[in-house]
Coordinates of C-alpha atoms and ligand atoms in Angstrom, one line a residue:
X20 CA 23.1 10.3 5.7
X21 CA 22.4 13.0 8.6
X22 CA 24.0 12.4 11.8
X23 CA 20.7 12.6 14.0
X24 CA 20.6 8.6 15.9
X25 CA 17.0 7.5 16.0
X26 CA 16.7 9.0 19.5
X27 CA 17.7 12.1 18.5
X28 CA 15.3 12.6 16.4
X29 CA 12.4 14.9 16.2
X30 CA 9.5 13.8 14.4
X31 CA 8.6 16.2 11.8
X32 CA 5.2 18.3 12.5
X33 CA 5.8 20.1 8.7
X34 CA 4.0 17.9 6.4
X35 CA 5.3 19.6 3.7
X36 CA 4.5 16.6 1.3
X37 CA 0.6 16.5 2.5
X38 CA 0.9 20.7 2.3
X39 CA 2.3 20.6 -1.5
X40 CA -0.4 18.5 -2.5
X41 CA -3.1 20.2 -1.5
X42 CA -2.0 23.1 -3.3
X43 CA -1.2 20.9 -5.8
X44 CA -4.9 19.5 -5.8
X45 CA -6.6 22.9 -5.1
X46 CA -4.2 24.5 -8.3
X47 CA -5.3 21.4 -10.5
X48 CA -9.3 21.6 -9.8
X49 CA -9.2 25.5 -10.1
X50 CA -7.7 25.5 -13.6
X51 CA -9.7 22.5 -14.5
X52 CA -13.1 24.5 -13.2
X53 CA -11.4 27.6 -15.2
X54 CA -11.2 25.7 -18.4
X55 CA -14.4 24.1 -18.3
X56 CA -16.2 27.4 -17.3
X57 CA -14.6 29.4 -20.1
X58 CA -15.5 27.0 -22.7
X59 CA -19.2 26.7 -20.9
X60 CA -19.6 30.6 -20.6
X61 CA -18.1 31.1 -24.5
X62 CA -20.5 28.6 -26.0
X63 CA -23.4 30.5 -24.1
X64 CA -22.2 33.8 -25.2
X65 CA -21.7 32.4 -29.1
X66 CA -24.8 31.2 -29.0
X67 CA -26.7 34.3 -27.7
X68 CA -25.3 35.8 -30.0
X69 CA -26.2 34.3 -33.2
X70 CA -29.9 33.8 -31.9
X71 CA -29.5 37.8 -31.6
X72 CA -27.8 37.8 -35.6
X73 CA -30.8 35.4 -36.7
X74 CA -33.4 37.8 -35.3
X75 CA -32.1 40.5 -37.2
X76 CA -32.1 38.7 -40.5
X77 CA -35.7 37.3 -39.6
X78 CA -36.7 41.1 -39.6
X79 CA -34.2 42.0 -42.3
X80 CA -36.2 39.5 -44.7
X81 CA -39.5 40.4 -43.7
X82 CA -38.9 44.2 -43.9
X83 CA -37.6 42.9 -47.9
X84 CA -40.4 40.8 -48.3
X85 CA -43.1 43.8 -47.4
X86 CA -41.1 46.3 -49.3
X87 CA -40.2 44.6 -52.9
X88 CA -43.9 44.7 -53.4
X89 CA -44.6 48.2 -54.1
X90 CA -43.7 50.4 -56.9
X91 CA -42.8 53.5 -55.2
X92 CA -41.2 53.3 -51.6
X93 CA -42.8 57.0 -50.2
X94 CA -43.5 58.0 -46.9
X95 CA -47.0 57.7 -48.0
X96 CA -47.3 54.1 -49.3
X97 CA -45.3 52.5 -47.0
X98 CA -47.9 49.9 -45.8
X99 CA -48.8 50.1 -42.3
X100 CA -48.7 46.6 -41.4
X101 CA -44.5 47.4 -42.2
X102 CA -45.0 50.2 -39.4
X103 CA -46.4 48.4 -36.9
X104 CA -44.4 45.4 -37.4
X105 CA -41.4 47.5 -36.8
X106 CA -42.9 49.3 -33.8
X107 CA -43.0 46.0 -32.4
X108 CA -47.2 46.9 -32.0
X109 CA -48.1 44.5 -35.1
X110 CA -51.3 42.3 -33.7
X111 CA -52.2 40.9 -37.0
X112 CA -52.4 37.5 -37.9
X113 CA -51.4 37.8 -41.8
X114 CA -47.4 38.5 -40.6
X115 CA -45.5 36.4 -38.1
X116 CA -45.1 38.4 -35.4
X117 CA -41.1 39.3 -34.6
X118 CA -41.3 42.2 -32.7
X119 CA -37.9 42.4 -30.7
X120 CA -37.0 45.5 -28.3
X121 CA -33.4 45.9 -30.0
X122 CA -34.0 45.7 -33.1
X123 CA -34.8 49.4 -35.1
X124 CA -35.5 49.9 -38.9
X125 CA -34.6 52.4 -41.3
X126 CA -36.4 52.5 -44.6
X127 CA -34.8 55.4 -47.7
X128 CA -36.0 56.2 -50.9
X129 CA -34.2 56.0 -54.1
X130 CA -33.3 59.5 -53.8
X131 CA -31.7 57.8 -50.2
X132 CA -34.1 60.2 -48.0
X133 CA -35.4 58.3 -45.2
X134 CA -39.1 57.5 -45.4
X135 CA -39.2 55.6 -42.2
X136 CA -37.4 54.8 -39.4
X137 CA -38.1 53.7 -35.5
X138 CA -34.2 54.3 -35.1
X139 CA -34.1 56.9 -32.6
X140 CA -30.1 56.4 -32.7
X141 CA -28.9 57.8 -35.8
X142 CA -25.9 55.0 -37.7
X143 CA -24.7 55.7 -40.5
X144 CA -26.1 54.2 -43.6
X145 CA -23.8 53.2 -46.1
X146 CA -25.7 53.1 -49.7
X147 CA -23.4 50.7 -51.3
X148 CA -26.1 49.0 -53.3
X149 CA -24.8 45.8 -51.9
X150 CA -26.9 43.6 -49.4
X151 CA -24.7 43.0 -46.2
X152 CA -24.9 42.0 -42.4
X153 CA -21.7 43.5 -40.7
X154 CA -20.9 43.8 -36.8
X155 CA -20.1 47.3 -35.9
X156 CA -18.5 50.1 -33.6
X157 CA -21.7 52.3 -32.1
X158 CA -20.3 54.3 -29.7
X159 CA -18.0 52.0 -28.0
X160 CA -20.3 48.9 -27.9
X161 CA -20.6 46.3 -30.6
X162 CA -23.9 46.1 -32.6
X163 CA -25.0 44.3 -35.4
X164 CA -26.3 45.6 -38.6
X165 CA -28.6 44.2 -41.9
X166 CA -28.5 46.7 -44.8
X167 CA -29.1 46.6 -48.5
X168 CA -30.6 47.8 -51.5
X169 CA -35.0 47.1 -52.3
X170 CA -35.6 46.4 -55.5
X171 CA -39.3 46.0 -57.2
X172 CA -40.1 42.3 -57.1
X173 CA -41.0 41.7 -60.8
X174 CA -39.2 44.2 -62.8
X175 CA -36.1 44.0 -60.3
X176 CA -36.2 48.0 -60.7
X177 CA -34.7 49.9 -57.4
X178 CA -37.0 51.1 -55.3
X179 CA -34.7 52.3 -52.4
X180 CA -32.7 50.9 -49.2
X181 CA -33.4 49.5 -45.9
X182 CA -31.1 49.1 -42.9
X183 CA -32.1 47.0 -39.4
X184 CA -29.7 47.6 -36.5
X185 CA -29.6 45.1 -33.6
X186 CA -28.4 46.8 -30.5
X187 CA -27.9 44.0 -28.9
X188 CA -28.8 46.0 -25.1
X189 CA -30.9 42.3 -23.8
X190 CA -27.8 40.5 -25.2
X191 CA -25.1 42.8 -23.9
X192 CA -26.7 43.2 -20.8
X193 CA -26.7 39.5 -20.1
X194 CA -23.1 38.9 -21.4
X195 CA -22.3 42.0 -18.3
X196 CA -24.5 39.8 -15.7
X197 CA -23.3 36.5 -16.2
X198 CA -19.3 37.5 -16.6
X199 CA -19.9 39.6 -13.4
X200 CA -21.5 36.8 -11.7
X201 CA -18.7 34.3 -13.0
X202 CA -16.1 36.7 -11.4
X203 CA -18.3 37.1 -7.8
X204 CA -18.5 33.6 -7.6
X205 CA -14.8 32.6 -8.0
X206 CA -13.5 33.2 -4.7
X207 CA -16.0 31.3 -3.5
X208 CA -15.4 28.3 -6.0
X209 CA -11.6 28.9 -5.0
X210 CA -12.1 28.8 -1.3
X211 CA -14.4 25.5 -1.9
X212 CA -11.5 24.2 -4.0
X213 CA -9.0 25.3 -1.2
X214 CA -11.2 22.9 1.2
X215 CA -11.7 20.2 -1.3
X216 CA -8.2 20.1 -1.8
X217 CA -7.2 20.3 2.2
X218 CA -9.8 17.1 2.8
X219 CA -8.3 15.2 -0.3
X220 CA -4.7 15.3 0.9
X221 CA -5.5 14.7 4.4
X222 CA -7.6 11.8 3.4
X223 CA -4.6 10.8 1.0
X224 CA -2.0 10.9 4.0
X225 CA -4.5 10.1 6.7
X226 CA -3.2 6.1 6.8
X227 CA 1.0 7.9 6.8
X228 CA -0.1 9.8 10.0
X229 CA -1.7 7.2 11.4
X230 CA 1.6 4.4 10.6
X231 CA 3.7 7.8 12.2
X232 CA 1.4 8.1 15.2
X233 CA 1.9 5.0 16.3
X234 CA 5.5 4.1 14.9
X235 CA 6.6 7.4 17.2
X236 CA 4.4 5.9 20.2
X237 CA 5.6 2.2 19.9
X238 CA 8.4 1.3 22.8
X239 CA 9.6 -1.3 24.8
X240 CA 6.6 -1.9 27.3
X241 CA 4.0 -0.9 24.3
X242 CA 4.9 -3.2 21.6
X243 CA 3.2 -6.4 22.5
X244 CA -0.2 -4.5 22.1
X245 CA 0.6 -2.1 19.9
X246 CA -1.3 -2.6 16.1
X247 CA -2.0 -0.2 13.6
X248 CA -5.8 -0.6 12.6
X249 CA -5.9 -1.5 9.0
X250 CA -7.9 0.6 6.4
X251 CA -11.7 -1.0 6.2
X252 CA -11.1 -1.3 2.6
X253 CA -7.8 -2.6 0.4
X254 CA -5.9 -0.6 -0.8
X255 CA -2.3 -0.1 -1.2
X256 CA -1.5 0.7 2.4
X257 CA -3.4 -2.2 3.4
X258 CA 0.0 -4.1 2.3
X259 CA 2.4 -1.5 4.4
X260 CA 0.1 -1.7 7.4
X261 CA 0.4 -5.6 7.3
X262 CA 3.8 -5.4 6.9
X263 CA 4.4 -3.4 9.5
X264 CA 2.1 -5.0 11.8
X265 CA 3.6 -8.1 11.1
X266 CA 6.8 -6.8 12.0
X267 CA 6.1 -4.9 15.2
X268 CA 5.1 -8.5 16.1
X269 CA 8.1 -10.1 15.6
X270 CA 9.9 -7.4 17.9
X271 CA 7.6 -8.4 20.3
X272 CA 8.3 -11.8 20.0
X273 CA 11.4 -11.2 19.8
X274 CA 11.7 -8.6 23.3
X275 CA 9.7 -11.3 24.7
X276 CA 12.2 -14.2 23.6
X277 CA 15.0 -12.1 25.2
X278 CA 13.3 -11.5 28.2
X279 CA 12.8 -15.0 28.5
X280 CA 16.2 -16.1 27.5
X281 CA 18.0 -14.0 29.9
X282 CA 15.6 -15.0 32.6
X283 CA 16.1 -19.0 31.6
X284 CA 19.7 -18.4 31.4
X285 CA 20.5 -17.2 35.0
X286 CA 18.0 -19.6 36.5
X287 CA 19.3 -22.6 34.5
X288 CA 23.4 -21.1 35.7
X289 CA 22.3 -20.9 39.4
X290 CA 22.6 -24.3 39.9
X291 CA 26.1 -25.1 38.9
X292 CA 27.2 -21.6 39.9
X293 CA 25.8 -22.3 43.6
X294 CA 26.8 -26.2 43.4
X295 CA 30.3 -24.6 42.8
X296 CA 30.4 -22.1 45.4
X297 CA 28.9 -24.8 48.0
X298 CA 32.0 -27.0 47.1
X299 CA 35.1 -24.4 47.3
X300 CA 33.5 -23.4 50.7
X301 CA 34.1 -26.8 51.7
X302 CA 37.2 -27.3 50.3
X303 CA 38.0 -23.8 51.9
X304 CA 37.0 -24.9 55.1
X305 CA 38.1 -28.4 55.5
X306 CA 39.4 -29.8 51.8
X307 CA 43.0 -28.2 52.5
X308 CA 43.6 -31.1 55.5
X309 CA 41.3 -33.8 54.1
X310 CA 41.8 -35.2 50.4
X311 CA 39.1 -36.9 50.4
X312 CA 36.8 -33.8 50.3
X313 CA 39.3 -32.3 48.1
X314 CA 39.0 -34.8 45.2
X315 CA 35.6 -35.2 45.5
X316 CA 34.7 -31.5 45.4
X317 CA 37.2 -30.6 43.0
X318 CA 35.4 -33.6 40.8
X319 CA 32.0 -32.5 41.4
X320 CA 33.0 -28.6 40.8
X321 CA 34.7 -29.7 37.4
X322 CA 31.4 -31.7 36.2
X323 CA 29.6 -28.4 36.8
X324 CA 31.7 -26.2 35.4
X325 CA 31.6 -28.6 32.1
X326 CA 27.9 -28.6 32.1
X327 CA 28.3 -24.7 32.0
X328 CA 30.9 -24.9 28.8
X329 CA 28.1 -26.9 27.2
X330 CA 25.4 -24.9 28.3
X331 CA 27.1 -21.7 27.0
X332 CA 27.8 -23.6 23.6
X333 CA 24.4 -24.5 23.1
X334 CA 22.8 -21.6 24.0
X335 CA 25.5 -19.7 21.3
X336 CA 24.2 -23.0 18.9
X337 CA 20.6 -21.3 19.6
X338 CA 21.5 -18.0 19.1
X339 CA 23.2 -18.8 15.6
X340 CA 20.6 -21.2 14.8
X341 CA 18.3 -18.3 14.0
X342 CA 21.1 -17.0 11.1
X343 CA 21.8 -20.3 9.8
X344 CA 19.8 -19.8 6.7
X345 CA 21.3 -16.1 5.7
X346 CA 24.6 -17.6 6.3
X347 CA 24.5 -20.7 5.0
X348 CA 21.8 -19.8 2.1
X349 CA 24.0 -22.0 -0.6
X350 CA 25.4 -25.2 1.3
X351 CA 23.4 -28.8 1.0
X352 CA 24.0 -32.0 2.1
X353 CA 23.7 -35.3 1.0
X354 CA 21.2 -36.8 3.4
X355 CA 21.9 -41.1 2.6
X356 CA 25.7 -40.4 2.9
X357 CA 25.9 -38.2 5.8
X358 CA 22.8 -40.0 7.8
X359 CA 24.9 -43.3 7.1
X360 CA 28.1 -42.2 8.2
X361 CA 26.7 -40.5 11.8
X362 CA 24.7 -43.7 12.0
X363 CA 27.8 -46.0 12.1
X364 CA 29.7 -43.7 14.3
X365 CA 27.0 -44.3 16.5
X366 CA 26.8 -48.0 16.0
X367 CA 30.7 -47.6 17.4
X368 CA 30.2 -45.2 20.4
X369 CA 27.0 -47.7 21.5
X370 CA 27.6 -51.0 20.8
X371 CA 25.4 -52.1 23.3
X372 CA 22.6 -50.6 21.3
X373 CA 20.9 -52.7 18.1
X374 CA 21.0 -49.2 16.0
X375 CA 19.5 -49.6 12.4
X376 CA 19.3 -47.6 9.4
X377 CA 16.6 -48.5 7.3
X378 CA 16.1 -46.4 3.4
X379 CA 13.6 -45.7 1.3
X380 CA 15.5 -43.7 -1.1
X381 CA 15.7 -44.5 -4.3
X382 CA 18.0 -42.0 -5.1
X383 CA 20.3 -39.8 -3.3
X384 CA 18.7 -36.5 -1.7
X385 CA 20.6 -33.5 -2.0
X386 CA 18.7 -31.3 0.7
X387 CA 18.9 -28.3 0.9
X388 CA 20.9 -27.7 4.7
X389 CA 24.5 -26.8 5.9
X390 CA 25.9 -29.8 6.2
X391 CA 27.3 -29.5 10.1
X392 CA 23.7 -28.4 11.2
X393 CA 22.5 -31.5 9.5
X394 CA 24.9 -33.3 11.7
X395 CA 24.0 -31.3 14.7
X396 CA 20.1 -31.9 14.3
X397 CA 20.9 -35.7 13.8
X398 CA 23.1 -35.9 16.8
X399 CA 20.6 -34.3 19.3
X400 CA 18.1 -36.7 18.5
X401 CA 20.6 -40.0 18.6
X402 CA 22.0 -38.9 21.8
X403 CA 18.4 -38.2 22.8
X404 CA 17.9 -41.3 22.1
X405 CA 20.1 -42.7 24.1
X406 CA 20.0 -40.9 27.0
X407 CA 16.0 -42.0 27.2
X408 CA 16.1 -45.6 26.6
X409 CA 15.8 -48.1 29.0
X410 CA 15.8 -51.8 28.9
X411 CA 15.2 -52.3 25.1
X412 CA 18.3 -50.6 23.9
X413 CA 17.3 -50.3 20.1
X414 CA 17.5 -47.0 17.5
X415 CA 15.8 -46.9 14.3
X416 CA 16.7 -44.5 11.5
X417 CA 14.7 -44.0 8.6
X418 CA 15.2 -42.2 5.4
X419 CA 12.1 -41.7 3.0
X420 CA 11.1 -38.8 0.5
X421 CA 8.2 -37.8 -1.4
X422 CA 7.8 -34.8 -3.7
X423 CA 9.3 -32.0 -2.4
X424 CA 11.0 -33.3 1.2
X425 CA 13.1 -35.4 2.7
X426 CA 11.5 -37.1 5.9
X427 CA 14.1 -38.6 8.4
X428 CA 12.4 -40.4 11.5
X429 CA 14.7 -41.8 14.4
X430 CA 12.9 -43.9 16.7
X431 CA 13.5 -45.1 19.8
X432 CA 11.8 -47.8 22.5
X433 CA 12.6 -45.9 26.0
X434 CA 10.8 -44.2 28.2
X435 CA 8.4 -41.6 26.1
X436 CA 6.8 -39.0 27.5
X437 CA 3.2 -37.9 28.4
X438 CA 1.3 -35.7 25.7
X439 CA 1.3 -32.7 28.0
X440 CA 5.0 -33.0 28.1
X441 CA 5.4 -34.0 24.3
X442 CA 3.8 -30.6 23.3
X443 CA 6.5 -28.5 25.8
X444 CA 9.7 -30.7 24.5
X445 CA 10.6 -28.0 21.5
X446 CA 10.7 -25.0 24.2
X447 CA 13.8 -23.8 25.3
X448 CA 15.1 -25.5 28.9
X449 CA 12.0 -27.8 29.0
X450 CA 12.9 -31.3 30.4
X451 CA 10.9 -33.7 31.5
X452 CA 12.2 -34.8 34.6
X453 CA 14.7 -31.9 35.7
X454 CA 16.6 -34.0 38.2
X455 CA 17.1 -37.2 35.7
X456 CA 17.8 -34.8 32.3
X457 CA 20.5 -32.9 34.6
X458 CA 22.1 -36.4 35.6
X459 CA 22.2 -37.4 32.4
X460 CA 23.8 -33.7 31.8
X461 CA 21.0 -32.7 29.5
X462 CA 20.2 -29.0 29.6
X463 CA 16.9 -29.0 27.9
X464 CA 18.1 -26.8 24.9
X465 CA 19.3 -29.3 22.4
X466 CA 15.3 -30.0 20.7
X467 CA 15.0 -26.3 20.8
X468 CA 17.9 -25.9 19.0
X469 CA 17.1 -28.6 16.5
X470 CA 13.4 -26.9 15.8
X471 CA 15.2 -23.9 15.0
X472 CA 17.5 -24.8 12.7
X473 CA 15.0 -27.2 10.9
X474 CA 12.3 -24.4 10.6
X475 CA 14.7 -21.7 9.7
X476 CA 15.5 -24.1 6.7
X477 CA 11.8 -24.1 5.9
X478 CA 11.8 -28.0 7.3
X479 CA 9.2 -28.8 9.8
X480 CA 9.6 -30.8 12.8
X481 CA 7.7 -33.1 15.0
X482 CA 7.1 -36.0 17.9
X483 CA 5.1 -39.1 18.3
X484 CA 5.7 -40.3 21.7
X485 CA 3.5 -43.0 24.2
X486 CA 4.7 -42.8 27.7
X487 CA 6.9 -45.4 28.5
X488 CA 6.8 -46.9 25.1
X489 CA 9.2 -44.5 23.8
X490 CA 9.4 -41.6 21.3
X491 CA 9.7 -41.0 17.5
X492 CA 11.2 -38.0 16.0
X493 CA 10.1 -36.3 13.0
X494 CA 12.3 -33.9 10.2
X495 CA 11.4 -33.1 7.2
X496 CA 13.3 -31.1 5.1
X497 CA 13.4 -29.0 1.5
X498 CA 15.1 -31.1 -1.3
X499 CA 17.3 -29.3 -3.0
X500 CA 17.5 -32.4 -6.4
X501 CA 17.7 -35.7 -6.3
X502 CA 20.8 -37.5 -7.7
X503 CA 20.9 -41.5 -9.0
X504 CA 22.6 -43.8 -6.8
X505 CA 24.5 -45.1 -10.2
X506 CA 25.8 -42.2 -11.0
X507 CA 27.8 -41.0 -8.0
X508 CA 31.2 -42.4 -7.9
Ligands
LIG611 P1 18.1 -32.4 27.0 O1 19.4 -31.8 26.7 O2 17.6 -32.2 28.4 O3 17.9 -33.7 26.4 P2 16.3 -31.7 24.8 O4 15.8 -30.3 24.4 O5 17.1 -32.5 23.9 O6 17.1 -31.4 26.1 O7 15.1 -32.5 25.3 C1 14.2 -31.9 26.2 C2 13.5 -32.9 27.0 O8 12.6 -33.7 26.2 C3 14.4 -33.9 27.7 O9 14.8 -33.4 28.9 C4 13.5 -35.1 27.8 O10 12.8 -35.0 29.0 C5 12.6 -35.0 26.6 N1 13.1 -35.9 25.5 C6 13.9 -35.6 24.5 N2 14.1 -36.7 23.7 C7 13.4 -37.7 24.3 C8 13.2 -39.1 23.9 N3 13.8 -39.6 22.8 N4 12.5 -39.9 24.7 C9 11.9 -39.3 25.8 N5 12.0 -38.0 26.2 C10 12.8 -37.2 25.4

């Protein structure tokens, strides 16, 4: 790993990945364009081609046809529909009519003279007595030629030999034209590949820059408004973009939660900080000569400083509450045991209280919580409990479960509290009354503490309360299996 610490960090303007593939993109369309338009441009050109070959055997068969009729093949007797056909100035109706610009005729007698020609080029004949069609050097282009002996069309005698040469100039021409305009046009189909390929990859790493742009812009002060807009349609950084939105919230949350805390914390250590000083300035002042005043201040200044040790330990509890699943991802308890045994411990520490457990279970819940946080959830509410009753001193406990929970209720018949409060109780330091929960030393952090661990268990919590009818108090939490009575020794 570099050595660079986050704030050190320079965010990189390169983007050599959104760079490599748009020359990635612009290389792949221009070889795919390249392919196609070879094989496009070679079909044309094949094509052409043999259009040009079947014009020349068209001719090449009529010139035979015309011919193998006479007797004699003479400069004289050739007919002149022949010679006009091949002048390309035939305007007859008994012949079809194939005049074509490159195509020239030759016509020799037996004695291989020529007795008629339009060629104006001379090629070389070649009298093998052999019909053939053959593609041949003419200077240094390619042309295409029809030769072959004539013989007499009944008595099969030969009469002479006829040759038609395509020049293919119309064909040759327009093979020159369209390669030329192919190669013009290709810087033009490379630029527009160039900008294809630019828009592709920017559009490709479009969402990145955005998640960047505002990742790089995100601090402190920022981060409780600060969202990246999701793409309008799905996609697979639709996900990312959730995720991360998801968890820029929680820092928010959680800046916010510190904030808070720290605020909450000095407030709520004021008091007994102040209530401490007020007391060793009076023992400074007069405690030294009157005992009195020293043993009630020293009293007073030790009941404060306890409330701190137990407001310091639960707001650790808080703080740890928050970890309590990654640390404790394995341990369970078993809910009947364990709620029976804090139950009679309680019966002992309150005997003036009627305290009953009451169970639905039909089996023993194995849930899935660290046992000692099980305990500690338990204990805020029974001390809660207590603390908030009034005349009718009585606790109910009950256990009950249904498919996948555990659901633990402990009521009680004190004083309850309004439905503004009862919607406040789970926040940190909220008490109802502050003077009468500080008497009765309560610091307003143990429900908070409870939600926590509950709902980082994936229990939920709740309260029913009717104001000065009392309260009851709500858990429910994952089970883990359920085990026979029977069968546990
Ligand atoms: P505390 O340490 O002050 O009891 P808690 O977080 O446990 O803090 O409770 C917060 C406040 O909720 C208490 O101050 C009290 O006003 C109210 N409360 C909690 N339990 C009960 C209850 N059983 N009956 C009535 N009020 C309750």
């Amino acid at each position: 790993m570099s050595e660079t610490r986050w704030y050190q960090y320079k965010p990189q303007k390169s983007k050599r990945l959104q760079k490599q593939w748009w020359l990635l993109l612009t290389v792949a369309f221009f070889l795919i364009y390249l392919v196609i338009s070879a094989m496009a441009i070679n079909f044309q050109v094949t094509s052409k081609r043999q259009l040009e070959m079947d014009r020349t055997k068209q001719v090449a068969n009529l010139n035979d046809l015309m011919l193998n009729q006479l007797n004699e093949i003479t400069a004289q007797n050739i007919p002149d529909d022949f010679k006009l056909i091949n002048e390309n100035s035939y305007s007859g109706t008994i012949y079809p009519s194939i005049s074509y610009q490159d195509i020239e005729t030759q016509v020799f007698d037996r004695s291989k003279q020529v007795v008629f020609e339009t060629l104006t080029k001379p090629v070389e004949m070649n009298f093998s007595g052999v019909a053939e069609a053959v593609d041949t050097e003419f200077g240094n282009r390619q042309i295409y030629v029809i030769r072959g002996p004539i013989f007499q069309k009944d008595s099969n005698q030969l009469l002479g030999y006829y040759q038609v040469v395509n020049f293919m100039s119309g064909f040759l021409k327009w093979q020159r034209k369209a390669l030329l305009t192919y190669f013009l046009t290709m810087p033009f189909v490379l630029l527009f590949f160039i900008m294809l390929g630019y828009g592709l990859s920017k559009l490709l790493f479009e969402p990145v820059e955005r998640i960047s742009k505002v990742i790089t812009a995100v601090d402190e002060e920022n981060v409780q408004n600060t969202l990246i807009k999701e793409p309008d349609k799905e996609n697979e950084f639709s996900d990312i973009i959730y995720h991360l939105n998801h968890l820029l919230q929680r820092i928010a949350f959680y800046i916010d939660q510190q904030k808070h805390f720290v605020e909450d914390v000095s407030h709520e250590l004021r008091t007994p900080v102040a209530i401490v000083e007020g007391h060793l300035k009076l023992l400074n002042r007069w405690g030294k000569d009157e005992p009195e005043v020293l043993d009630e201040s020293l009293k007073l200044s030790l009941a404060e400083i306890q409330r701190m040790k137990s407001l310091i330990q639960e707001m650790l509890d808080l703080q740890r509450a928050d970890m309590a699943v990654d640390q404790y991802r394995d341990k369970t308890t078993l809910v009947y045991e364990k709620t029976k045994r804090i139950y009679e411990n309680f019966k002992m520490l309150y005997p003036d209280f009627d305290i009953f457990l009451d169970s639905d279970l039909v089996s023993e819940i194995e849930a899935k919580i660290y046992e000692n946080h099980y305990e500690q959830i338990l204990i805020i509410f029974l001390d809660n409990a207590v603390k908030y009753s009034r005349d009718r001193k009585e606790i109910q406990v009950s256990l009950a479960s249904d498919n996948g929970s555990v659901n633990i209720a402990i009521q009680d018949f004190g004083e309850g509290m309004s439905e503004e409060d009862r919607v406040k109780v789970f926040s940190r330091f909220y008490r109802v009354d502050k003077a009468r929960a500080r008497d009765k030393g309560g610091n307003g952090l143990g429900l908070s503490i409870a939600k926590q661990l509950v709902e980082s268990y994936g229990g939920t919590i709740s309260v029913e309360s009717v104001l000065d009818h009392g309260s009851i108090f709500r858990v429910s939490l994952p089970i883990m299996k359920k085990i026979p009575f029977e069968s546990r020794v």
